[in-house]
Structure formats: C-alpha cells, structure tokens
C-alpha cells in the first residue's frame, strides 16, 4: 500500500514537472517573439561565423549549405565589431528544400553545420554516443529525443 502511494506521488511529481516545463517553454517563446527574437518576417535566418568571408564562399559554400544552395538565397555581410561575418539565408519563393518537411528546421541545421565546419573543421554530433547505448528510461528517452532534434530548433 505504501509502495502504491509512493508510485502515485512520483507520477504526480513527473506530470507536474512536465506541465511546468511546457508552461515555461510557452512563456519563454512568447517573450522571445515580443522582444525581437521571433521569426524574421521575410524568412531570413542568420549565423555569425568567426573567420574570413572570402574563405567561406571560395570554391562554393560549405557542404551543409551547398546541398541546399539552389533553393536558397544567401547573402554575406561583415559582422558587427569586425568579429567575422554573418551568413543570412532564406528559402527562395516557389522552391522547397529537397526531402525536408520543415524548411525552417532544415535551414537552421544547414547554417549551424556550416558554421561548425568553418570554425572547427568538423560537424559536431551527439549520436552515435561514444559511451554507447544507455538503458531505456522515460527521462533518458526524452533527453535522447531533445538531443536528436536540438540542432534544427531554436532561434536563428
């Protein structure tokens, strides 16, 4: 009887935690949209890259952007404070990114991968995990899913 009460309390705490997380997420999203961090009205997304702009586009764009380049408008501008350059990109009207259901997510991922490739020479991946598979748990599954989807999410 005591174990059933503890299990019910644990489930209740878990549900309350998830509900609080969802409320916090919606409040943060609402705040970001109201202070200018929301989506660009014309669909532009941008990253700042530490390096030389001439190296970025010489010989074509880095592979993550090259795959989608025909469907994108890309412009390069100097970053404020002489801190590298900014790459702005958006999906051309009337085109789609090949094989992508969510063009915004695909564009964010391509820009982030291009930034990592130029700055570090490689694209960082969280999978496959070097420590191997972890035992399947409810919270571990949520962390794995969040890691898998993180690169295409967020504000750019």
PDB file of N, CA, C and O in Angstrom, residues 6-81:
ATOM      1  N   UNK A   6       3.733   5.801  -3.016  1.00  0.00           N
ATOM      2  CA  UNK A   6       4.964   6.433  -3.482  1.00  0.00           C
ATOM      3  C   UNK A   6       5.000   6.508  -5.004  1.00  0.00           C
ATOM      4  O   UNK A   6       5.430   7.500  -5.587  1.00  0.00           O
ATOM      5  N   UNK A   7       4.533   5.438  -5.649  1.00  0.00           N
ATOM      6  CA  UNK A   7       4.493   5.434  -7.114  1.00  0.00           C
ATOM      7  C   UNK A   7       3.545   6.504  -7.631  1.00  0.00           C
ATOM      8  O   UNK A   7       3.862   7.231  -8.586  1.00  0.00           O
ATOM      9  N   UNK A   8       2.400   6.620  -6.996  1.00  0.00           N
ATOM     10  CA  UNK A   8       1.434   7.647  -7.409  1.00  0.00           C
ATOM     11  C   UNK A   8       2.013   9.037  -7.186  1.00  0.00           C
ATOM     12  O   UNK A   8       1.832   9.941  -8.019  1.00  0.00           O
ATOM     13  N   UNK A   9       2.733   9.230  -6.079  1.00  0.00           N
ATOM     14  CA  UNK A   9       3.352  10.531  -5.822  1.00  0.00           C
ATOM     15  C   UNK A   9       4.419  10.835  -6.863  1.00  0.00           C
ATOM     16  O   UNK A   9       4.520  11.964  -7.358  1.00  0.00           O
ATOM     17  N   UNK A  10       5.215   9.815  -7.241  1.00  0.00           N
ATOM     18  CA  UNK A  10       6.263  10.009  -8.254  1.00  0.00           C
ATOM     19  C   UNK A  10       5.644  10.373  -9.598  1.00  0.00           C
ATOM     20  O   UNK A  10       6.134  11.270 -10.299  1.00  0.00           O
ATOM     21  N   UNK A  11       4.561   9.692  -9.977  1.00  0.00           N
ATOM     22  CA  UNK A  11       3.882  10.008 -11.234  1.00  0.00           C
ATOM     23  C   UNK A  11       3.314  11.422 -11.175  1.00  0.00           C
ATOM     24  O   UNK A  11       3.416  12.202 -12.134  1.00  0.00           O
ATOM     25  N   UNK A  12       2.734  11.790 -10.045  1.00  0.00           N
ATOM     26  CA  UNK A  12       2.182  13.137  -9.892  1.00  0.00           C
ATOM     27  C   UNK A  12       3.256  14.202 -10.013  1.00  0.00           C
ATOM     28  O   UNK A  12       3.057  15.232 -10.675  1.00  0.00           O
ATOM     29  N   UNK A  13       4.407  13.952  -9.403  1.00  0.00           N
ATOM     30  CA  UNK A  13       5.515  14.911  -9.495  1.00  0.00           C
ATOM     31  C   UNK A  13       6.010  15.004 -10.933  1.00  0.00           C
ATOM     32  O   UNK A  13       6.280  16.091 -11.443  1.00  0.00           O
ATOM     33  N   UNK A  14       6.092  13.857 -11.617  1.00  0.00           N
ATOM     34  CA  UNK A  14       6.521  13.859 -13.011  1.00  0.00           C
ATOM     35  C   UNK A  14       5.565  14.638 -13.895  1.00  0.00           C
ATOM     36  O   UNK A  14       5.991  15.452 -14.727  1.00  0.00           O
ATOM     37  N   UNK A  15       4.275  14.435 -13.719  1.00  0.00           N
ATOM     38  CA  UNK A  15       3.281  15.149 -14.529  1.00  0.00           C
ATOM     39  C   UNK A  15       3.348  16.643 -14.236  1.00  0.00           C
ATOM     40  O   UNK A  15       3.304  17.472 -15.155  1.00  0.00           O
ATOM     41  N   UNK A  16       3.489  17.003 -12.959  1.00  0.00           N
ATOM     42  CA  UNK A  16       3.577  18.422 -12.601  1.00  0.00           C
ATOM     43  C   UNK A  16       4.837  19.054 -13.192  1.00  0.00           C
ATOM     44  O   UNK A  16       4.806  20.196 -13.666  1.00  0.00           O
ATOM     45  N   UNK A  17       5.944  18.308 -13.209  1.00  0.00           N
ATOM     46  CA  UNK A  17       7.191  18.826 -13.779  1.00  0.00           C
ATOM     47  C   UNK A  17       7.051  19.058 -15.276  1.00  0.00           C
ATOM     48  O   UNK A  17       7.468  20.093 -15.803  1.00  0.00           O
ATOM     49  N   UNK A  18       6.454  18.099 -15.983  1.00  0.00           N
ATOM     50  CA  UNK A  18       6.256  18.252 -17.427  1.00  0.00           C
ATOM     51  C   UNK A  18       5.334  19.440 -17.701  1.00  0.00           C
ATOM     52  O   UNK A  18       5.595  20.257 -18.591  1.00  0.00           O
ATOM     53  N   UNK A  19       4.263  19.581 -16.923  1.00  0.00           N
ATOM     54  CA  UNK A  19       3.338  20.702 -17.114  1.00  0.00           C
ATOM     55  C   UNK A  19       4.046  22.032 -16.865  1.00  0.00           C
ATOM     56  O   UNK A  19       3.874  22.993 -17.633  1.00  0.00           O
ATOM     57  N   UNK A  20       4.859  22.102 -15.810  1.00  0.00           N
ATOM     58  CA  UNK A  20       5.599  23.339 -15.531  1.00  0.00           C
ATOM     59  C   UNK A  20       6.577  23.649 -16.654  1.00  0.00           C
ATOM     60  O   UNK A  20       6.742  24.807 -17.055  1.00  0.00           O
ATOM     61  N   UNK A  21       7.223  22.609 -17.211  1.00  0.00           N
ATOM     62  CA  UNK A  21       8.138  22.807 -18.326  1.00  0.00           C
ATOM     63  C   UNK A  21       7.431  23.346 -19.560  1.00  0.00           C
ATOM     64  O   UNK A  21       7.937  24.241 -20.236  1.00  0.00           O
ATOM     65  N   UNK A  22       6.258  22.808 -19.850  1.00  0.00           N
ATOM     66  CA  UNK A  22       5.503  23.282 -21.018  1.00  0.00           C
ATOM     67  C   UNK A  22       5.062  24.729 -20.845  1.00  0.00           C
ATOM     68  O   UNK A  22       5.110  25.528 -21.782  1.00  0.00           O
ATOM     69  N   UNK A  23       4.625  25.079 -19.642  1.00  0.00           N
ATOM     70  CA  UNK A  23       4.213  26.468 -19.374  1.00  0.00           C
ATOM     71  C   UNK A  23       5.422  27.391 -19.508  1.00  0.00           C
ATOM     72  O   UNK A  23       5.346  28.451 -20.148  1.00  0.00           O
ATOM     73  N   UNK A  24       6.559  27.001 -18.919  1.00  0.00           N
ATOM     74  CA  UNK A  24       7.779  27.820 -19.012  1.00  0.00           C
ATOM     75  C   UNK A  24       8.210  27.987 -20.461  1.00  0.00           C
ATOM     76  O   UNK A  24       8.581  29.074 -20.890  1.00  0.00           O
ATOM     77  N   UNK A  25       8.135  26.913 -21.240  1.00  0.00           N
ATOM     78  CA  UNK A  25       8.519  26.984 -22.649  1.00  0.00           C
ATOM     79  C   UNK A  25       7.632  27.958 -23.418  1.00  0.00           C
ATOM     80  O   UNK A  25       8.120  28.757 -24.211  1.00  0.00           O
ATOM     81  N   UNK A  26       6.334  27.895 -23.166  1.00  0.00           N
ATOM     82  CA  UNK A  26       5.439  28.813 -23.887  1.00  0.00           C
ATOM     83  C   UNK A  26       5.673  30.258 -23.462  1.00  0.00           C
ATOM     84  O   UNK A  26       5.594  31.165 -24.284  1.00  0.00           O
ATOM     85  N   UNK A  27       5.989  30.477 -22.187  1.00  0.00           N
ATOM     86  CA  UNK A  27       6.264  31.844 -21.731  1.00  0.00           C
ATOM     87  C   UNK A  27       7.567  32.378 -22.342  1.00  0.00           C
ATOM     88  O   UNK A  27       7.627  33.539 -22.752  1.00  0.00           O
ATOM     89  N   UNK A  28       8.591  31.533 -22.397  1.00  0.00           N
ATOM     90  CA  UNK A  28       9.860  31.964 -22.991  1.00  0.00           C
ATOM     91  C   UNK A  28       9.659  32.262 -24.469  1.00  0.00           C
ATOM     92  O   UNK A  28      10.142  33.270 -24.984  1.00  0.00           O
ATOM     93  N   UNK A  29       8.927  31.392 -25.167  1.00  0.00           N
ATOM     94  CA  UNK A  29       8.678  31.606 -26.595  1.00  0.00           C
ATOM     95  C   UNK A  29       7.924  32.912 -26.823  1.00  0.00           C
ATOM     96  O   UNK A  29       8.255  33.685 -27.706  1.00  0.00           O
ATOM     97  N   UNK A  30       6.914  33.161 -25.993  1.00  0.00           N
ATOM     98  CA  UNK A  30       6.124  34.390 -26.119  1.00  0.00           C
ATOM     99  C   UNK A  30       7.007  35.605 -25.863  1.00  0.00           C
ATOM    100  O   UNK A  30       6.923  36.598 -26.578  1.00  0.00           O
ATOM    101  N   UNK A  31       7.882  35.526 -24.859  1.00  0.00           N
ATOM    102  CA  UNK A  31       8.781  36.633 -24.541  1.00  0.00           C
ATOM    103  C   UNK A  31       9.748  36.888 -25.692  1.00  0.00           C
ATOM    104  O   UNK A  31       9.996  38.026 -26.065  1.00  0.00           O
ATOM    105  N   UNK A  32      10.297  35.830 -26.260  1.00  0.00           N
ATOM    106  CA  UNK A  32      11.246  35.994 -27.368  1.00  0.00           C
ATOM    107  C   UNK A  32      10.587  36.645 -28.570  1.00  0.00           C
ATOM    108  O   UNK A  32      11.171  37.481 -29.228  1.00  0.00           O
ATOM    109  N   UNK A  33       9.367  36.231 -28.859  1.00  0.00           N
ATOM    110  CA  UNK A  33       8.679  36.798 -30.013  1.00  0.00           C
ATOM    111  C   UNK A  33       8.358  38.269 -29.802  1.00  0.00           C
ATOM    112  O   UNK A  33       8.326  39.043 -30.733  1.00  0.00           O
ATOM    113  N   UNK A  34       8.159  38.677 -28.558  1.00  0.00           N
ATOM    114  CA  UNK A  34       7.789  40.060 -28.289  1.00  0.00           C
ATOM    115  C   UNK A  34       8.998  40.979 -28.229  1.00  0.00           C
ATOM    116  O   UNK A  34       8.848  42.176 -28.393  1.00  0.00           O
ATOM    117  N   UNK A  35      10.211  40.453 -28.015  1.00  0.00           N
ATOM    118  CA  UNK A  35      11.366  41.355 -27.923  1.00  0.00           C
ATOM    119  C   UNK A  35      12.278  41.290 -29.149  1.00  0.00           C
ATOM    120  O   UNK A  35      13.432  41.659 -29.095  1.00  0.00           O
ATOM    121  N   UNK A  36      11.769  40.827 -30.256  1.00  0.00           N
ATOM    122  CA  UNK A  36      12.529  40.867 -31.497  1.00  0.00           C
ATOM    123  C   UNK A  36      13.288  39.596 -31.822  1.00  0.00           C
ATOM    124  O   UNK A  36      13.940  39.523 -32.851  1.00  0.00           O
ATOM    125  N   UNK A  37      13.256  38.569 -30.972  1.00  0.00           N
ATOM    126  CA  UNK A  37      13.951  37.322 -31.256  1.00  0.00           C
ATOM    127  C   UNK A  37      13.074  36.331 -32.009  1.00  0.00           C
ATOM    128  O   UNK A  37      13.473  35.198 -32.215  1.00  0.00           O
ATOM    129  N   UNK A  38      11.901  36.735 -32.410  1.00  0.00           N
ATOM    130  CA  UNK A  38      10.992  35.837 -33.124  1.00  0.00           C
ATOM    131  C   UNK A  38      11.446  35.638 -34.563  1.00  0.00           C
ATOM    132  O   UNK A  38      12.496  36.119 -34.984  1.00  0.00           O
ATOM    133  N   UNK A  39      10.649  34.906 -35.291  1.00  0.00           N
ATOM    134  CA  UNK A  39      10.983  34.615 -36.679  1.00  0.00           C
ATOM    135  C   UNK A  39      11.030  35.904 -37.497  1.00  0.00           C
ATOM    136  O   UNK A  39      10.242  36.820 -37.288  1.00  0.00           O
ATOM    137  N   UNK A  40      11.967  35.984 -38.442  1.00  0.00           N
ATOM    138  CA  UNK A  40      12.083  37.139 -39.323  1.00  0.00           C
ATOM    139  C   UNK A  40      10.868  37.139 -40.245  1.00  0.00           C
ATOM    140  O   UNK A  40      10.498  36.088 -40.782  1.00  0.00           O
ATOM    141  N   UNK A  41      10.248  38.303 -40.469  1.00  0.00           N
ATOM    142  CA  UNK A  41       9.026  38.324 -41.292  1.00  0.00           C
ATOM    143  C   UNK A  41       9.248  37.897 -42.732  1.00  0.00           C
ATOM    144  O   UNK A  41       8.319  37.445 -43.390  1.00  0.00           O
ATOM    145  N   UNK A  42      10.470  38.016 -43.233  1.00  0.00           N
ATOM    146  CA  UNK A  42      10.749  37.613 -44.607  1.00  0.00           C
ATOM    147  C   UNK A  42      11.431  36.248 -44.685  1.00  0.00           C
ATOM    148  O   UNK A  42      11.875  35.840 -45.753  1.00  0.00           O
ATOM    149  N   UNK A  43      11.557  35.567 -43.547  1.00  0.00           N
ATOM    150  CA  UNK A  43      12.091  34.212 -43.542  1.00  0.00           C
ATOM    151  C   UNK A  43      13.596  34.089 -43.449  1.00  0.00           C
ATOM    152  O   UNK A  43      14.134  32.987 -43.558  1.00  0.00           O
ATOM    153  N   UNK A  44      14.316  35.208 -43.278  1.00  0.00           N
ATOM    154  CA  UNK A  44      15.778  35.139 -43.193  1.00  0.00           C
ATOM    155  C   UNK A  44      16.196  34.529 -41.872  1.00  0.00           C
ATOM    156  O   UNK A  44      15.613  34.791 -40.831  1.00  0.00           O
ATOM    157  N   UNK A  45      17.230  33.725 -41.927  1.00  0.00           N
ATOM    158  CA  UNK A  45      17.881  33.191 -40.733  1.00  0.00           C
ATOM    159  C   UNK A  45      19.362  33.469 -40.902  1.00  0.00           C
ATOM    160  O   UNK A  45      19.873  33.494 -42.020  1.00  0.00           O
ATOM    161  N   UNK A  46      20.062  33.701 -39.784  1.00  0.00           N
ATOM    162  CA  UNK A  46      21.462  34.108 -39.900  1.00  0.00           C
ATOM    163  C   UNK A  46      22.309  33.504 -38.792  1.00  0.00           C
ATOM    164  O   UNK A  46      21.820  33.226 -37.702  1.00  0.00           O
ATOM    165  N   UNK A  47      23.583  33.307 -39.101  1.00  0.00           N
ATOM    166  CA  UNK A  47      24.577  32.912 -38.105  1.00  0.00           C
ATOM    167  C   UNK A  47      25.792  33.818 -38.283  1.00  0.00           C
ATOM    168  O   UNK A  47      26.067  34.292 -39.379  1.00  0.00           O
ATOM    169  N   UNK A  48      26.486  34.056 -37.195  1.00  0.00           N
ATOM    170  CA  UNK A  48      27.741  34.784 -37.235  1.00  0.00           C
ATOM    171  C   UNK A  48      28.866  33.762 -37.184  1.00  0.00           C
ATOM    172  O   UNK A  48      28.866  32.874 -36.329  1.00  0.00           O
ATOM    173  N   UNK A  49      29.801  33.883 -38.101  1.00  0.00           N
ATOM    174  CA  UNK A  49      30.896  32.918 -38.195  1.00  0.00           C
ATOM    175  C   UNK A  49      32.210  33.650 -37.986  1.00  0.00           C
ATOM    176  O   UNK A  49      32.464  34.691 -38.603  1.00  0.00           O
ATOM    177  N   UNK A  50      33.040  33.110 -37.137  1.00  0.00           N
ATOM    178  CA  UNK A  50      34.356  33.679 -36.892  1.00  0.00           C
ATOM    179  C   UNK A  50      35.295  33.168 -37.971  1.00  0.00           C
ATOM    180  O   UNK A  50      35.561  31.963 -38.067  1.00  0.00           O
ATOM    181  N   UNK A  51      35.759  34.074 -38.815  1.00  0.00           N
ATOM    182  CA  UNK A  51      36.640  33.689 -39.910  1.00  0.00           C
ATOM    183  C   UNK A  51      36.582  34.736 -40.999  1.00  0.00           C
ATOM    184  O   UNK A  51      36.058  35.830 -40.805  1.00  0.00           O
ATOM    185  N   UNK A  52      37.149  34.395 -42.138  1.00  0.00           N
ATOM    186  CA  UNK A  52      37.178  35.291 -43.281  1.00  0.00           C
ATOM    187  C   UNK A  52      36.056  34.938 -44.251  1.00  0.00           C
ATOM    188  O   UNK A  52      35.915  33.772 -44.629  1.00  0.00           O
ATOM    189  N   UNK A  53      35.298  35.948 -44.654  1.00  0.00           N
ATOM    190  CA  UNK A  53      34.170  35.723 -45.560  1.00  0.00           C
ATOM    191  C   UNK A  53      34.631  35.172 -46.901  1.00  0.00           C
ATOM    192  O   UNK A  53      33.930  34.361 -47.507  1.00  0.00           O
ATOM    193  N   UNK A  54      35.825  35.577 -47.352  1.00  0.00           N
ATOM    194  CA  UNK A  54      36.318  35.098 -48.642  1.00  0.00           C
ATOM    195  C   UNK A  54      36.553  33.583 -48.596  1.00  0.00           C
ATOM    196  O   UNK A  54      36.306  32.881 -49.567  1.00  0.00           O
ATOM    197  N   UNK A  55      37.015  33.077 -47.470  1.00  0.00           N
ATOM    198  CA  UNK A  55      37.246  31.637 -47.340  1.00  0.00           C
ATOM    199  C   UNK A  55      35.935  30.859 -47.352  1.00  0.00           C
ATOM    200  O   UNK A  55      35.895  29.710 -47.761  1.00  0.00           O
ATOM    201  N   UNK A  56      34.858  31.496 -46.878  1.00  0.00           N
ATOM    202  CA  UNK A  56      33.572  30.818 -46.767  1.00  0.00           C
ATOM    203  C   UNK A  56      32.991  30.473 -48.134  1.00  0.00           C
ATOM    204  O   UNK A  56      32.544  29.362 -48.363  1.00  0.00           O
ATOM    205  N   UNK A  57      33.008  31.423 -49.038  1.00  0.00           N
ATOM    206  CA  UNK A  57      32.338  31.195 -50.318  1.00  0.00           C
ATOM    207  C   UNK A  57      33.284  30.815 -51.444  1.00  0.00           C
ATOM    208  O   UNK A  57      32.828  30.482 -52.533  1.00  0.00           O
ATOM    209  N   UNK A  58      34.594  30.852 -51.214  1.00  0.00           N
ATOM    210  CA  UNK A  58      35.518  30.469 -52.295  1.00  0.00           C
ATOM    211  C   UNK A  58      35.395  28.963 -52.548  1.00  0.00           C
ATOM    212  O   UNK A  58      35.423  28.161 -51.625  1.00  0.00           O
ATOM    213  N   UNK A  59      35.217  28.608 -53.794  1.00  0.00           N
ATOM    214  CA  UNK A  59      35.057  27.196 -54.148  1.00  0.00           C
ATOM    215  C   UNK A  59      33.675  26.657 -53.817  1.00  0.00           C
ATOM    216  O   UNK A  59      33.474  25.448 -53.776  1.00  0.00           O
ATOM    217  N   UNK A  60      32.725  27.528 -53.573  1.00  0.00           N
ATOM    218  CA  UNK A  60      31.366  27.094 -53.217  1.00  0.00           C
ATOM    219  C   UNK A  60      31.180  27.118 -51.710  1.00  0.00           C
ATOM    220  O   UNK A  60      32.147  27.186 -50.956  1.00  0.00           O
ATOM    221  N   UNK A  61      29.956  27.067 -51.308  1.00  0.00           N
ATOM    222  CA  UNK A  61      29.649  27.102 -49.881  1.00  0.00           C
ATOM    223  C   UNK A  61      30.034  25.781 -49.221  1.00  0.00           C
ATOM    224  O   UNK A  61      30.177  24.762 -49.895  1.00  0.00           O
ATOM    225  N   UNK A  62      30.189  25.770 -47.899  1.00  0.00           N
ATOM    226  CA  UNK A  62      30.444  24.500 -47.211  1.00  0.00           C
ATOM    227  C   UNK A  62      29.316  23.506 -47.485  1.00  0.00           C
ATOM    228  O   UNK A  62      28.168  23.897 -47.728  1.00  0.00           O
ATOM    229  N   UNK A  63      29.623  22.234 -47.418  1.00  0.00           N
ATOM    230  CA  UNK A  63      28.709  21.166 -47.800  1.00  0.00           C
ATOM    231  C   UNK A  63      27.285  21.303 -47.232  1.00  0.00           C
ATOM    232  O   UNK A  63      26.330  21.123 -47.991  1.00  0.00           O
ATOM    233  N   UNK A  64      27.110  21.617 -45.970  1.00  0.00           N
ATOM    234  CA  UNK A  64      25.717  21.689 -45.484  1.00  0.00           C
ATOM    235  C   UNK A  64      24.863  22.695 -46.251  1.00  0.00           C
ATOM    236  O   UNK A  64      23.673  22.468 -46.475  1.00  0.00           O
ATOM    237  N   UNK A  65      25.444  23.814 -46.680  1.00  0.00           N
ATOM    238  CA  UNK A  65      24.686  24.800 -47.452  1.00  0.00           C
ATOM    239  C   UNK A  65      24.714  24.472 -48.943  1.00  0.00           C
ATOM    240  O   UNK A  65      23.760  24.773 -49.654  1.00  0.00           O
ATOM    241  N   UNK A  66      25.781  23.859 -49.412  1.00  0.00           N
ATOM    242  CA  UNK A  66      25.903  23.532 -50.839  1.00  0.00           C
ATOM    243  C   UNK A  66      24.775  22.602 -51.276  1.00  0.00           C
ATOM    244  O   UNK A  66      24.244  22.738 -52.373  1.00  0.00           O
ATOM    245  N   UNK A  67      24.399  21.659 -50.405  1.00  0.00           N
ATOM    246  CA  UNK A  67      23.324  20.717 -50.747  1.00  0.00           C
ATOM    247  C   UNK A  67      22.020  21.431 -51.050  1.00  0.00           C
ATOM    248  O   UNK A  67      21.230  20.983 -51.860  1.00  0.00           O
ATOM    249  N   UNK A  68      21.777  22.562 -50.367  1.00  0.00           N
ATOM    250  CA  UNK A  68      20.503  23.274 -50.482  1.00  0.00           C
ATOM    251  C   UNK A  68      20.642  24.584 -51.252  1.00  0.00           C
ATOM    252  O   UNK A  68      19.657  25.310 -51.395  1.00  0.00           O
ATOM    253  N   UNK A  69      21.834  24.913 -51.731  1.00  0.00           N
ATOM    254  CA  UNK A  69      22.118  26.248 -52.272  1.00  0.00           C
ATOM    255  C   UNK A  69      21.178  26.665 -53.399  1.00  0.00           C
ATOM    256  O   UNK A  69      20.821  27.841 -53.501  1.00  0.00           O
ATOM    257  N   UNK A  70      20.746  25.733 -54.238  1.00  0.00           N
ATOM    258  CA  UNK A  70      19.882  26.108 -55.359  1.00  0.00           C
ATOM    259  C   UNK A  70      18.508  26.573 -54.885  1.00  0.00           C
ATOM    260  O   UNK A  70      17.831  27.306 -55.585  1.00  0.00           O
ATOM    261  N   UNK A  71      18.111  26.158 -53.698  1.00  0.00           N
ATOM    262  CA  UNK A  71      16.801  26.541 -53.168  1.00  0.00           C
ATOM    263  C   UNK A  71      16.883  27.728 -52.203  1.00  0.00           C
ATOM    264  O   UNK A  71      15.878  28.136 -51.651  1.00  0.00           O
ATOM    265  N   UNK A  72      18.096  28.255 -52.014  1.00  0.00           N
ATOM    266  CA  UNK A  72      18.288  29.302 -51.010  1.00  0.00           C
ATOM    267  C   UNK A  72      18.756  30.610 -51.629  1.00  0.00           C
ATOM    268  O   UNK A  72      19.441  30.624 -52.642  1.00  0.00           O
ATOM    269  N   UNK A  73      18.372  31.704 -50.984  1.00  0.00           N
ATOM    270  CA  UNK A  73      19.005  32.999 -51.209  1.00  0.00           C
ATOM    271  C   UNK A  73      19.983  33.168 -50.071  1.00  0.00           C
ATOM    272  O   UNK A  73      19.608  33.034 -48.911  1.00  0.00           O
ATOM    273  N   UNK A  74      21.232  33.451 -50.398  1.00  0.00           N
ATOM    274  CA  UNK A  74      22.269  33.585 -49.375  1.00  0.00           C
ATOM    275  C   UNK A  74      22.970  34.918 -49.576  1.00  0.00           C
ATOM    276  O   UNK A  74      23.322  35.282 -50.708  1.00  0.00           O
ATOM    277  N   UNK A  75      23.151  35.644 -48.493  1.00  0.00           N
ATOM    278  CA  UNK A  75      23.945  36.868 -48.558  1.00  0.00           C
ATOM    279  C   UNK A  75      24.916  36.871 -47.381  1.00  0.00           C
ATOM    280  O   UNK A  75      24.633  36.320 -46.324  1.00  0.00           O
ATOM    281  N   UNK A  76      26.075  37.473 -47.609  1.00  0.00           N
ATOM    282  CA  UNK A  76      27.128  37.515 -46.598  1.00  0.00           C
ATOM    283  C   UNK A  76      27.426  38.966 -46.280  1.00  0.00           C
ATOM    284  O   UNK A  76      27.586  39.785 -47.191  1.00  0.00           O
ATOM    285  N   UNK A  77      27.484  39.287 -44.986  1.00  0.00           N
ATOM    286  CA  UNK A  77      27.754  40.655 -44.539  1.00  0.00           C
ATOM    287  C   UNK A  77      28.809  40.616 -43.437  1.00  0.00           C
ATOM    288  O   UNK A  77      28.901  39.631 -42.702  1.00  0.00           O
ATOM    289  N   UNK A  78      29.562  41.694 -43.291  1.00  0.00           N
ATOM    290  CA  UNK A  78      30.517  41.750 -42.170  1.00  0.00           C
ATOM    291  C   UNK A  78      29.760  41.751 -40.838  1.00  0.00           C
ATOM    292  O   UNK A  78      28.691  42.348 -40.721  1.00  0.00           O
ATOM    293  N   UNK A  79      30.314  41.082 -39.858  1.00  0.00           N
ATOM    294  CA  UNK A  79      29.686  41.062 -38.528  1.00  0.00           C
ATOM    295  C   UNK A  79      30.034  42.348 -37.788  1.00  0.00           C
ATOM    296  O   UNK A  79      31.093  42.943 -38.028  1.00  0.00           O
ATOM    297  N   UNK A  80      29.164  42.780 -36.891  1.00  0.00           N
ATOM    298  CA  UNK A  80      29.464  43.986 -36.110  1.00  0.00           C
ATOM    299  C   UNK A  80      30.755  43.805 -35.308  1.00  0.00           C
ATOM    300  O   UNK A  80      31.070  42.707 -34.854  1.00  0.00           O
ATOM    301  N   UNK A  81      31.496  44.886 -35.159  1.00  0.00           N
ATOM    302  CA  UNK A  81      32.709  44.859 -34.351  1.00  0.00           C
ATOM    303  C   UNK A  81      33.857  44.101 -34.996  1.00  0.00           C
ATOM    304  O   UNK A  81      34.779  43.681 -34.307  1.00  0.00           O
TER     305      UNK A  81
END
